PDB file of C-alpha atoms in Angstrom:
ATOM      1  CA  UNK Q   1       0.000   0.000   0.000  1.00  0.00           C
ATOM      2  CA  UNK Q   2       1.271   3.484  -0.842  1.00  0.00           C
ATOM      3  CA  UNK Q   3       2.320   5.462   2.216  1.00  0.00           C
ATOM      4  CA  UNK Q   4       0.715   8.876   2.683  1.00  0.00           C
ATOM      5  CA  UNK Q   5       4.073  10.539   3.429  1.00  0.00           C
ATOM      6  CA  UNK Q   6       5.570   9.234   0.194  1.00  0.00           C
ATOM      7  CA  UNK Q   7       2.533  10.389  -1.765  1.00  0.00           C
ATOM      8  CA  UNK Q   8       2.794  13.871  -0.248  1.00  0.00           C
ATOM      9  CA  UNK Q   9       6.512  13.972  -1.077  1.00  0.00           C
ATOM     10  CA  UNK Q  10       5.834  13.110  -4.727  1.00  0.00           C
ATOM     11  CA  UNK Q  11       3.144  15.762  -5.021  1.00  0.00           C
ATOM     12  CA  UNK Q  12       5.448  18.406  -3.565  1.00  0.00           C
ATOM     13  CA  UNK Q  13       8.282  17.431  -5.911  1.00  0.00           C
ATOM     14  CA  UNK Q  14       5.841  17.592  -8.829  1.00  0.00           C
ATOM     15  CA  UNK Q  15       4.795  21.125  -7.880  1.00  0.00           C
ATOM     16  CA  UNK Q  16       8.235  22.529  -7.040  1.00  0.00           C
ATOM     17  CA  UNK Q  17      10.521  20.664  -9.450  1.00  0.00           C
ATOM     18  CA  UNK Q  18      13.381  19.690  -7.134  1.00  0.00           C
ATOM     19  CA  UNK Q  19      13.901  17.441  -4.131  1.00  0.00           C
ATOM     20  CA  UNK Q  20      15.537  20.321  -2.238  1.00  0.00           C
ATOM     21  CA  UNK Q  21      12.564  22.686  -2.622  1.00  0.00           C
ATOM     22  CA  UNK Q  22      10.120  19.916  -1.755  1.00  0.00           C
ATOM     23  CA  UNK Q  23      12.162  19.112   1.359  1.00  0.00           C
ATOM     24  CA  UNK Q  24      12.094  22.768   2.417  1.00  0.00           C
ATOM     25  CA  UNK Q  25       8.314  22.935   2.011  1.00  0.00           C
ATOM     26  CA  UNK Q  26       7.721  19.664   3.883  1.00  0.00           C
ATOM     27  CA  UNK Q  27      10.224  20.379   6.653  1.00  0.00           C
ATOM     28  CA  UNK Q  28      12.475  17.386   5.856  1.00  0.00           C
ATOM     29  CA  UNK Q  29      15.959  16.949   4.492  1.00  0.00           C
ATOM     30  CA  UNK Q  30      16.426  16.314   0.776  1.00  0.00           C
ATOM     31  CA  UNK Q  31      17.776  12.871   1.677  1.00  0.00           C
ATOM     32  CA  UNK Q  32      14.597  12.038   3.600  1.00  0.00           C
ATOM     33  CA  UNK Q  33      12.409  13.093   0.653  1.00  0.00           C
ATOM     34  CA  UNK Q  34      14.582  11.035  -1.702  1.00  0.00           C
ATOM     35  CA  UNK Q  35      14.123   7.983   0.520  1.00  0.00           C
ATOM     36  CA  UNK Q  36      10.346   8.501   0.522  1.00  0.00           C
ATOM     37  CA  UNK Q  37      10.323   8.638  -3.277  1.00  0.00           C
ATOM     38  CA  UNK Q  38      12.441   5.470  -3.516  1.00  0.00           C
ATOM     39  CA  UNK Q  39      10.090   3.735  -1.103  1.00  0.00           C
ATOM     40  CA  UNK Q  40       7.145   4.793  -3.265  1.00  0.00           C
ATOM     41  CA  UNK Q  41       8.874   3.372  -6.360  1.00  0.00           C
ATOM     42  CA  UNK Q  42       9.366   0.037  -4.578  1.00  0.00           C
ATOM     43  CA  UNK Q  43       5.697   0.028  -3.586  1.00  0.00           C
ATOM     44  CA  UNK Q  44       4.369   0.645  -7.113  1.00  0.00           C
ATOM     45  CA  UNK Q  45       7.155  -1.229  -8.920  1.00  0.00           C
ATOM     46  CA  UNK Q  46       8.018   1.474 -11.483  1.00  0.00           C
ATOM     47  CA  UNK Q  47      10.081   4.721 -11.510  1.00  0.00           C
ATOM     48  CA  UNK Q  48       8.105   7.856 -10.654  1.00  0.00           C
ATOM     49  CA  UNK Q  49      10.835  10.484 -11.218  1.00  0.00           C
ATOM     50  CA  UNK Q  50      13.409  11.111 -13.926  1.00  0.00           C
ATOM     51  CA  UNK Q  51      16.304  13.603 -13.910  1.00  0.00           C
ATOM     52  CA  UNK Q  52      15.884  16.817 -15.935  1.00  0.00           C
ATOM     53  CA  UNK Q  53      18.810  19.231 -15.831  1.00  0.00           C
ATOM     54  CA  UNK Q  54      19.280  20.304 -12.218  1.00  0.00           C
ATOM     55  CA  UNK Q  55      15.796  19.188 -11.282  1.00  0.00           C
ATOM     56  CA  UNK Q  56      13.499  16.252 -11.817  1.00  0.00           C
ATOM     57  CA  UNK Q  57      10.307  15.533 -13.734  1.00  0.00           C
ATOM     58  CA  UNK Q  58       7.591  12.977 -13.179  1.00  0.00           C
ATOM     59  CA  UNK Q  59       7.475   9.871 -15.321  1.00  0.00           C
ATOM     60  CA  UNK Q  60       4.075   9.017 -16.823  1.00  0.00           C
ATOM     61  CA  UNK Q  61       3.541   6.612 -13.910  1.00  0.00           C
ATOM     62  CA  UNK Q  62       4.543   9.307 -11.424  1.00  0.00           C
ATOM     63  CA  UNK Q  63       2.188  11.801 -13.048  1.00  0.00           C
ATOM     64  CA  UNK Q  64      -0.687   9.325 -12.832  1.00  0.00           C
ATOM     65  CA  UNK Q  65      -0.033   8.897  -9.107  1.00  0.00           C
ATOM     66  CA  UNK Q  66       0.282  12.662  -8.528  1.00  0.00           C
ATOM     67  CA  UNK Q  67      -2.981  13.292 -10.397  1.00  0.00           C
ATOM     68  CA  UNK Q  68      -4.786  10.903  -8.040  1.00  0.00           C
ATOM     69  CA  UNK Q  69      -3.165  12.282  -4.872  1.00  0.00           C
ATOM     70  CA  UNK Q  70      -5.665  15.114  -4.166  1.00  0.00           C
ATOM     71  CA  UNK Q  71      -8.571  12.659  -3.938  1.00  0.00           C
ATOM     72  CA  UNK Q  72      -6.595  10.560  -1.447  1.00  0.00           C
ATOM     73  CA  UNK Q  73      -5.689  13.539   0.723  1.00  0.00           C
ATOM     74  CA  UNK Q  74      -9.243  14.884   0.652  1.00  0.00           C
ATOM     75  CA  UNK Q  75     -10.657  11.512   1.707  1.00  0.00           C
ATOM     76  CA  UNK Q  76      -8.187  11.285   4.584  1.00  0.00           C
ATOM     77  CA  UNK Q  77      -8.931  14.839   5.646  1.00  0.00           C
ATOM     78  CA  UNK Q  78     -12.684  14.193   5.614  1.00  0.00           C
ATOM     79  CA  UNK Q  79     -12.107  11.195   7.872  1.00  0.00           C
ATOM     80  CA  UNK Q  80     -10.161  13.293  10.361  1.00  0.00           C
ATOM     81  CA  UNK Q  81     -12.657  16.165  10.262  1.00  0.00           C
ATOM     82  CA  UNK Q  82     -15.571  13.780  10.768  1.00  0.00           C
ATOM     83  CA  UNK Q  83     -13.900  12.409  13.889  1.00  0.00           C
ATOM     84  CA  UNK Q  84     -13.323  15.925  15.234  1.00  0.00           C
ATOM     85  CA  UNK Q  85     -16.861  17.018  14.439  1.00  0.00           C
ATOM     86  CA  UNK Q  86     -18.505  14.195  16.369  1.00  0.00           C
ATOM     87  CA  UNK Q  87     -16.219  14.825  19.342  1.00  0.00           C
ATOM     88  CA  UNK Q  88     -18.393  17.724  20.568  1.00  0.00           C
ATOM     89  CA  UNK Q  89     -17.112  19.846  17.679  1.00  0.00           C
ATOM     90  CA  UNK Q  90     -14.394  21.285  19.917  1.00  0.00           C
ATOM     91  CA  UNK Q  91     -11.503  22.890  18.008  1.00  0.00           C
ATOM     92  CA  UNK Q  92      -8.220  21.301  19.032  1.00  0.00           C
ATOM     93  CA  UNK Q  93      -4.757  20.643  17.704  1.00  0.00           C
ATOM     94  CA  UNK Q  94      -2.862  23.077  15.457  1.00  0.00           C
ATOM     95  CA  UNK Q  95      -4.351  25.241  12.720  1.00  0.00           C
ATOM     96  CA  UNK Q  96      -1.646  26.347  10.277  1.00  0.00           C
ATOM     97  CA  UNK Q  97      -2.503  29.767   8.855  1.00  0.00           C
ATOM     98  CA  UNK Q  98      -0.657  31.477   5.981  1.00  0.00           C
ATOM     99  CA  UNK Q  99      -1.296  35.178   5.392  1.00  0.00           C
ATOM    100  CA  UNK Q 100       0.281  38.346   4.028  1.00  0.00           C
ATOM    101  CA  UNK Q 101       1.895  40.607   6.612  1.00  0.00           C
ATOM    102  CA  UNK Q 102      -0.752  43.321   6.933  1.00  0.00           C
ATOM    103  CA  UNK Q 103      -3.522  40.731   7.280  1.00  0.00           C
ATOM    104  CA  UNK Q 104      -1.579  39.231  10.177  1.00  0.00           C
ATOM    105  CA  UNK Q 105      -1.246  42.681  11.743  1.00  0.00           C
ATOM    106  CA  UNK Q 106      -4.757  43.967  11.157  1.00  0.00           C
ATOM    107  CA  UNK Q 107      -7.010  40.881  11.060  1.00  0.00           C
ATOM    108  CA  UNK Q 108      -5.371  37.902  12.728  1.00  0.00           C
ATOM    109  CA  UNK Q 109      -3.471  39.539  15.595  1.00  0.00           C
ATOM    110  CA  UNK Q 110      -6.728  40.744  17.232  1.00  0.00           C
ATOM    111  CA  UNK Q 111      -8.338  37.306  16.708  1.00  0.00           C
ATOM    112  CA  UNK Q 112      -5.587  35.121  18.208  1.00  0.00           C
ATOM    113  CA  UNK Q 113      -6.143  36.184  21.865  1.00  0.00           C
ATOM    114  CA  UNK Q 114      -9.892  35.660  21.522  1.00  0.00           C
ATOM    115  CA  UNK Q 115      -9.321  32.195  20.079  1.00  0.00           C
ATOM    116  CA  UNK Q 116      -6.966  31.319  22.921  1.00  0.00           C
ATOM    117  CA  UNK Q 117      -9.660  32.226  25.455  1.00  0.00           C
ATOM    118  CA  UNK Q 118     -12.488  30.579  23.514  1.00  0.00           C
ATOM    119  CA  UNK Q 119     -10.623  27.426  22.413  1.00  0.00           C
ATOM    120  CA  UNK Q 120      -7.834  26.570  24.878  1.00  0.00           C
ATOM    121  CA  UNK Q 121      -7.035  23.290  23.081  1.00  0.00           C
ATOM    122  CA  UNK Q 122      -6.479  25.014  19.732  1.00  0.00           C
ATOM    123  CA  UNK Q 123      -3.042  26.317  18.724  1.00  0.00           C
ATOM    124  CA  UNK Q 124      -2.893  28.788  15.830  1.00  0.00           C
ATOM    125  CA  UNK Q 125       0.426  28.818  13.958  1.00  0.00           C
ATOM    126  CA  UNK Q 126       0.905  31.878  11.709  1.00  0.00           C
ATOM    127  CA  UNK Q 127       3.272  32.040   8.727  1.00  0.00           C
ATOM    128  CA  UNK Q 128       3.771  35.169   6.623  1.00  0.00           C
ATOM    129  CA  UNK Q 129       3.403  34.364   2.926  1.00  0.00           C
ATOM    130  CA  UNK Q 130       2.417  36.280  -0.198  1.00  0.00           C
ATOM    131  CA  UNK Q 131      -1.024  35.350  -1.577  1.00  0.00           C
ATOM    132  CA  UNK Q 132       0.169  33.017  -4.365  1.00  0.00           C
ATOM    133  CA  UNK Q 133       2.463  31.167  -1.970  1.00  0.00           C
ATOM    134  CA  UNK Q 134      -0.259  30.959   0.685  1.00  0.00           C
ATOM    135  CA  UNK Q 135      -2.753  29.409  -1.749  1.00  0.00           C
ATOM    136  CA  UNK Q 136      -0.115  26.906  -2.856  1.00  0.00           C
ATOM    137  CA  UNK Q 137       0.541  25.984   0.780  1.00  0.00           C
ATOM    138  CA  UNK Q 138      -3.153  25.349   1.430  1.00  0.00           C
ATOM    139  CA  UNK Q 139      -3.496  23.302  -1.748  1.00  0.00           C
ATOM    140  CA  UNK Q 140      -0.367  21.291  -0.937  1.00  0.00           C
ATOM    141  CA  UNK Q 141      -1.510  20.611   2.617  1.00  0.00           C
ATOM    142  CA  UNK Q 142       1.334  22.474   4.344  1.00  0.00           C
ATOM    143  CA  UNK Q 143      -1.163  25.101   5.554  1.00  0.00           C
ATOM    144  CA  UNK Q 144      -4.812  24.692   6.524  1.00  0.00           C
ATOM    145  CA  UNK Q 145      -6.131  28.217   6.069  1.00  0.00           C
ATOM    146  CA  UNK Q 146      -5.003  31.359   4.236  1.00  0.00           C
ATOM    147  CA  UNK Q 147      -5.788  35.045   4.002  1.00  0.00           C
ATOM    148  CA  UNK Q 148      -5.072  36.476   0.553  1.00  0.00           C
ATOM    149  CA  UNK Q 149      -5.824  39.706  -1.305  1.00  0.00           C
ATOM    150  CA  UNK Q 150      -6.824  40.414  -4.879  1.00  0.00           C
ATOM    151  CA  UNK Q 151      -3.640  42.256  -5.945  1.00  0.00           C
ATOM    152  CA  UNK Q 152      -4.871  45.841  -6.088  1.00  0.00           C
ATOM    153  CA  UNK Q 153      -8.344  45.195  -7.402  1.00  0.00           C
ATOM    154  CA  UNK Q 154      -7.286  42.904 -10.241  1.00  0.00           C
ATOM    155  CA  UNK Q 155      -9.268  39.749 -10.809  1.00  0.00           C
ATOM    156  CA  UNK Q 156      -7.716  36.999  -8.686  1.00  0.00           C
ATOM    157  CA  UNK Q 157      -6.409  33.853 -10.332  1.00  0.00           C
ATOM    158  CA  UNK Q 158      -9.064  31.111 -10.507  1.00  0.00           C
ATOM    159  CA  UNK Q 159      -9.034  28.922  -7.429  1.00  0.00           C
ATOM    160  CA  UNK Q 160      -8.460  25.197  -7.835  1.00  0.00           C
ATOM    161  CA  UNK Q 161     -11.714  23.298  -7.474  1.00  0.00           C
ATOM    162  CA  UNK Q 162     -10.323  21.751  -4.281  1.00  0.00           C
ATOM    163  CA  UNK Q 163     -10.316  25.147  -2.499  1.00  0.00           C
ATOM    164  CA  UNK Q 164     -13.133  27.347  -1.220  1.00  0.00           C
ATOM    165  CA  UNK Q 165     -12.940  31.003  -0.237  1.00  0.00           C
ATOM    166  CA  UNK Q 166     -14.990  33.851   1.214  1.00  0.00           C
ATOM    167  CA  UNK Q 167     -14.649  37.598   1.458  1.00  0.00           C
ATOM    168  CA  UNK Q 168     -13.593  38.818   4.900  1.00  0.00           C
ATOM    169  CA  UNK Q 169     -12.467  42.433   4.546  1.00  0.00           C
ATOM    170  CA  UNK Q 170     -11.967  45.441   2.250  1.00  0.00           C
ATOM    171  CA  UNK Q 171      -8.683  47.229   2.925  1.00  0.00           C
ATOM    172  CA  UNK Q 172      -8.523  50.945   2.057  1.00  0.00           C
ATOM    173  CA  UNK Q 173      -5.602  53.366   1.756  1.00  0.00           C
ATOM    174  CA  UNK Q 174      -5.547  56.770   3.502  1.00  0.00           C
ATOM    175  CA  UNK Q 175      -3.048  59.623   3.476  1.00  0.00           C
ATOM    176  CA  UNK Q 176      -1.204  59.970   6.795  1.00  0.00           C
ATOM    177  CA  UNK Q 177       0.227  63.366   7.728  1.00  0.00           C
ATOM    178  CA  UNK Q 178       1.273  65.588  10.579  1.00  0.00           C
ATOM    179  CA  UNK Q 179      -1.501  67.714  12.078  1.00  0.00           C
ATOM    180  CA  UNK Q 180       0.597  70.761  11.139  1.00  0.00           C
ATOM    181  CA  UNK Q 181       0.899  69.752   7.484  1.00  0.00           C
ATOM    182  CA  UNK Q 182      -0.948  71.971   4.920  1.00  0.00           C
ATOM    183  CA  UNK Q 183      -3.038  68.995   3.739  1.00  0.00           C
ATOM    184  CA  UNK Q 184      -4.465  68.635   7.254  1.00  0.00           C
ATOM    185  CA  UNK Q 185      -6.260  71.972   6.828  1.00  0.00           C
ATOM    186  CA  UNK Q 186      -8.148  70.897   3.692  1.00  0.00           C
ATOM    187  CA  UNK Q 187     -11.616  69.392   3.681  1.00  0.00           C
ATOM    188  CA  UNK Q 188     -11.713  65.605   3.341  1.00  0.00           C
ATOM    189  CA  UNK Q 189     -11.926  63.499   1.280  1.00  0.00           C
ATOM    190  CA  UNK Q 190      -8.827  64.619  -0.588  1.00  0.00           C
ATOM    191  CA  UNK Q 191      -8.675  64.688  -4.389  1.00  0.00           C
ATOM    192  CA  UNK Q 192      -5.725  64.178  -6.697  1.00  0.00           C
ATOM    193  CA  UNK Q 193      -5.155  67.909  -7.277  1.00  0.00           C
ATOM    194  CA  UNK Q 194      -4.724  68.541  -3.546  1.00  0.00           C
ATOM    195  CA  UNK Q 195      -1.957  65.933  -3.339  1.00  0.00           C
ATOM    196  CA  UNK Q 196       0.268  67.478  -5.989  1.00  0.00           C
ATOM    197  CA  UNK Q 197       3.272  69.480  -4.879  1.00  0.00           C
ATOM    198  CA  UNK Q 198       3.821  67.682  -1.576  1.00  0.00           C
ATOM    199  CA  UNK Q 199       6.733  65.454  -0.561  1.00  0.00           C
ATOM    200  CA  UNK Q 200       6.093  61.729   0.030  1.00  0.00           C
ATOM    201  CA  UNK Q 201       7.484  58.593   1.594  1.00  0.00           C
ATOM    202  CA  UNK Q 202       6.129  55.518  -0.173  1.00  0.00           C
ATOM    203  CA  UNK Q 203       6.632  51.793  -0.487  1.00  0.00           C
ATOM    204  CA  UNK Q 204       9.228  50.590  -3.024  1.00  0.00           C
ATOM    205  CA  UNK Q 205       8.330  49.736  -6.638  1.00  0.00           C
ATOM    206  CA  UNK Q 206       6.946  46.225  -7.051  1.00  0.00           C
ATOM    207  CA  UNK Q 207       4.669  46.424  -4.017  1.00  0.00           C
ATOM    208  CA  UNK Q 208       0.878  46.800  -4.062  1.00  0.00           C
ATOM    209  CA  UNK Q 209       1.141  50.027  -2.070  1.00  0.00           C
ATOM    210  CA  UNK Q 210       3.484  51.534  -4.660  1.00  0.00           C
ATOM    211  CA  UNK Q 211       0.921  50.667  -7.346  1.00  0.00           C
ATOM    212  CA  UNK Q 212      -1.672  52.451  -5.219  1.00  0.00           C
ATOM    213  CA  UNK Q 213       0.600  55.492  -4.942  1.00  0.00           C
ATOM    214  CA  UNK Q 214       1.309  55.655  -8.684  1.00  0.00           C
ATOM    215  CA  UNK Q 215      -2.393  55.451  -9.401  1.00  0.00           C
ATOM    216  CA  UNK Q 216      -3.015  58.600  -7.335  1.00  0.00           C
ATOM    217  CA  UNK Q 217      -0.858  60.542  -9.797  1.00  0.00           C
ATOM    218  CA  UNK Q 218      -1.778  58.700 -13.001  1.00  0.00           C
ATOM    219  CA  UNK Q 219      -3.312  61.839 -14.511  1.00  0.00           C
ATOM    220  CA  UNK Q 220      -0.818  64.327 -13.091  1.00  0.00           C
ATOM    221  CA  UNK Q 221       1.420  66.251 -15.479  1.00  0.00           C
ATOM    222  CA  UNK Q 222       4.428  66.231 -13.150  1.00  0.00           C
ATOM    223  CA  UNK Q 223       6.082  63.380 -11.307  1.00  0.00           C
ATOM    224  CA  UNK Q 224       5.308  63.260  -7.558  1.00  0.00           C
ATOM    225  CA  UNK Q 225       8.049  64.358  -5.172  1.00  0.00           C
ATOM    226  CA  UNK Q 226       9.134  61.040  -3.624  1.00  0.00           C
ATOM    227  CA  UNK Q 227      11.747  61.704  -0.939  1.00  0.00           C
ATOM    228  CA  UNK Q 228      11.950  58.195   0.584  1.00  0.00           C
ATOM    229  CA  UNK Q 229      11.265  54.575  -0.449  1.00  0.00           C
ATOM    230  CA  UNK Q 230      10.567  52.516   2.674  1.00  0.00           C
ATOM    231  CA  UNK Q 231       8.836  49.135   2.907  1.00  0.00           C
ATOM    232  CA  UNK Q 232       8.125  49.210   6.650  1.00  0.00           C
ATOM    233  CA  UNK Q 233       4.995  51.179   7.507  1.00  0.00           C
ATOM    234  CA  UNK Q 234       6.054  51.969  11.066  1.00  0.00           C
ATOM    235  CA  UNK Q 235       9.178  53.597   9.617  1.00  0.00           C
ATOM    236  CA  UNK Q 236       7.037  55.531   7.147  1.00  0.00           C
ATOM    237  CA  UNK Q 237       4.979  56.859  10.050  1.00  0.00           C
ATOM    238  CA  UNK Q 238       8.163  57.930  11.856  1.00  0.00           C
ATOM    239  CA  UNK Q 239       9.220  59.923   8.799  1.00  0.00           C
ATOM    240  CA  UNK Q 240       5.752  61.460   8.478  1.00  0.00           C
ATOM    241  CA  UNK Q 241       6.021  62.618  12.097  1.00  0.00           C
ATOM    242  CA  UNK Q 242       8.826  64.953  11.031  1.00  0.00           C
ATOM    243  CA  UNK Q 243       6.256  67.012   9.153  1.00  0.00           C
ATOM    244  CA  UNK Q 244       8.353  66.926   5.962  1.00  0.00           C
ATOM    245  CA  UNK Q 245       6.505  64.138   4.101  1.00  0.00           C
ATOM    246  CA  UNK Q 246       3.121  62.411   3.873  1.00  0.00           C
ATOM    247  CA  UNK Q 247       2.382  58.725   3.176  1.00  0.00           C
ATOM    248  CA  UNK Q 248      -0.302  56.531   1.628  1.00  0.00           C
ATOM    249  CA  UNK Q 249      -0.849  53.658   4.068  1.00  0.00           C
ATOM    250  CA  UNK Q 250      -3.418  50.809   4.047  1.00  0.00           C
ATOM    251  CA  UNK Q 251      -5.614  50.765   7.119  1.00  0.00           C
ATOM    252  CA  UNK Q 252      -4.677  47.164   7.903  1.00  0.00           C
ATOM    253  CA  UNK Q 253      -1.006  48.133   7.943  1.00  0.00           C
ATOM    254  CA  UNK Q 254      -1.324  51.372   9.893  1.00  0.00           C
ATOM    255  CA  UNK Q 255       0.311  51.431  13.320  1.00  0.00           C
ATOM    256  CA  UNK Q 256      -1.111  53.705  16.062  1.00  0.00           C
ATOM    257  CA  UNK Q 257      -0.636  57.302  14.933  1.00  0.00           C
ATOM    258  CA  UNK Q 258      -0.522  59.112  18.263  1.00  0.00           C
ATOM    259  CA  UNK Q 259      -1.752  62.640  18.852  1.00  0.00           C
ATOM    260  CA  UNK Q 260       0.507  64.420  16.348  1.00  0.00           C
ATOM    261  CA  UNK Q 261      -0.568  62.528  13.226  1.00  0.00           C
ATOM    262  CA  UNK Q 262      -3.881  62.099  11.407  1.00  0.00           C
ATOM    263  CA  UNK Q 263      -5.151  59.937   8.528  1.00  0.00           C
ATOM    264  CA  UNK Q 264      -7.297  61.619   5.878  1.00  0.00           C
ATOM    265  CA  UNK Q 265      -9.528  59.669   3.434  1.00  0.00           C
ATOM    266  CA  UNK Q 266      -9.219  60.027  -0.327  1.00  0.00           C
ATOM    267  CA  UNK Q 267     -11.960  60.900  -2.804  1.00  0.00           C
ATOM    268  CA  UNK Q 268     -11.143  57.773  -4.830  1.00  0.00           C
ATOM    269  CA  UNK Q 269      -9.374  55.575  -2.304  1.00  0.00           C
ATOM    270  CA  UNK Q 270      -7.373  52.546  -3.445  1.00  0.00           C
ATOM    271  CA  UNK Q 271      -8.868  49.284  -2.238  1.00  0.00           C
ATOM    272  CA  UNK Q 272      -8.094  45.587  -2.112  1.00  0.00           C
ATOM    273  CA  UNK Q 273     -10.384  42.725  -1.148  1.00  0.00           C
ATOM    274  CA  UNK Q 274      -9.189  40.186   1.418  1.00  0.00           C
ATOM    275  CA  UNK Q 275     -10.440  36.587   1.249  1.00  0.00           C
ATOM    276  CA  UNK Q 276     -10.036  33.514   3.409  1.00  0.00           C
ATOM    277  CA  UNK Q 277      -9.266  30.226   1.628  1.00  0.00           C
ATOM    278  CA  UNK Q 278      -9.318  26.614   2.780  1.00  0.00           C
ATOM    279  CA  UNK Q 279      -9.614  23.111   1.325  1.00  0.00           C
ATOM    280  CA  UNK Q 280     -13.188  22.035   0.607  1.00  0.00           C
ATOM    281  CA  UNK Q 281     -12.416  18.680   2.199  1.00  0.00           C
ATOM    282  CA  UNK Q 282     -11.784  20.545   5.488  1.00  0.00           C
ATOM    283  CA  UNK Q 283     -15.053  22.475   5.608  1.00  0.00           C
ATOM    284  CA  UNK Q 284     -16.211  20.401   8.587  1.00  0.00           C
ATOM    285  CA  UNK Q 285     -13.123  21.402  10.577  1.00  0.00           C
ATOM    286  CA  UNK Q 286     -14.173  22.950  13.908  1.00  0.00           C
ATOM    287  CA  UNK Q 287     -10.929  24.955  13.917  1.00  0.00           C
ATOM    288  CA  UNK Q 288     -11.596  26.539  10.514  1.00  0.00           C
ATOM    289  CA  UNK Q 289     -15.186  27.244  11.439  1.00  0.00           C
ATOM    290  CA  UNK Q 290     -14.281  29.031  14.649  1.00  0.00           C
ATOM    291  CA  UNK Q 291     -11.645  31.190  12.921  1.00  0.00           C
ATOM    292  CA  UNK Q 292     -14.137  32.126  10.206  1.00  0.00           C
ATOM    293  CA  UNK Q 293     -16.682  32.975  12.890  1.00  0.00           C
ATOM    294  CA  UNK Q 294     -14.187  35.308  14.575  1.00  0.00           C
ATOM    295  CA  UNK Q 295     -13.357  37.003  11.272  1.00  0.00           C
ATOM    296  CA  UNK Q 296     -17.017  37.534  10.373  1.00  0.00           C
ATOM    297  CA  UNK Q 297     -20.477  36.287  11.348  1.00  0.00           C
ATOM    298  CA  UNK Q 298     -21.559  34.919   7.959  1.00  0.00           C
ATOM    299  CA  UNK Q 299     -19.473  32.551   5.875  1.00  0.00           C
ATOM    300  CA  UNK Q 300     -20.299  32.639   2.166  1.00  0.00           C
ATOM    301  CA  UNK Q 301     -18.598  30.368  -0.353  1.00  0.00           C
ATOM    302  CA  UNK Q 302     -17.876  32.258  -3.591  1.00  0.00           C
ATOM    303  CA  UNK Q 303     -19.530  29.447  -5.534  1.00  0.00           C
ATOM    304  CA  UNK Q 304     -22.805  30.642  -4.031  1.00  0.00           C
ATOM    305  CA  UNK Q 305     -23.219  28.300  -1.079  1.00  0.00           C
ATOM    306  CA  UNK Q 306     -23.338  29.195   2.592  1.00  0.00           C
ATOM    307  CA  UNK Q 307     -21.427  27.568   5.402  1.00  0.00           C
ATOM    308  CA  UNK Q 308     -22.920  27.852   8.890  1.00  0.00           C
ATOM    309  CA  UNK Q 309     -20.610  28.664  11.768  1.00  0.00           C
TER     310      UNK Q 309
END
């Protein structure tokens, strides 16, 4: 009989292309993953991997096994969730959550203490990951639950049929400034014309927040006066406190401003939608249900169904 660990190792190698990357994802050494693959080959009687440059590829037999793996994992997960559900439905064990940094700060950090008080037998393990990586982790079984965003309002990539998701939050960007700054004297919400001619600290190119910033000045004739490129929002706030610059900061990422700073809304604020994602085979999980309940009272599957919590 094929061992579950060997099957998981093959699926990870298939997704990542090398034994080393699969080992890193699974938390093993490359040698241990190699041994699992060799054990799988002895069990099925045919090679499942073949060398390809510096990596490996699946043989036709290996691909056939990998294609069947999700059904096996889902069946096993349903068995475990059924056992937990009939045991008074009490969340217990470890829930592995992958999320982007500002979701951890703004959404999960307030929830974790409440979960600890409500579910003393449940341990929540948080890992910071970008949305694409987080969805991969949930699909691969190395995470149980993820918070992802839609990349600055763009249509998100289609979810695999094995995953479900629901909307949990809309994150909005505001302009943060000193109370003595000229912008603080203008009526809110602020328009694009009011923002021109002021000095800024903003997130580096390649980040969602830099895309937000560039969009503010998309129709401006002159380039904005960017004095600093800083990825850390707490550092941005420290620079804003000097009174020399202002910053565009998402509400989820915004640290406490204190008495000397204020946040002003924009006339056309940048937004991003935050969704929770989990494997459909784990929908009966008491742990997932209680986290969803803490994040919001109604759980709606994007396929149109509703999940009671």
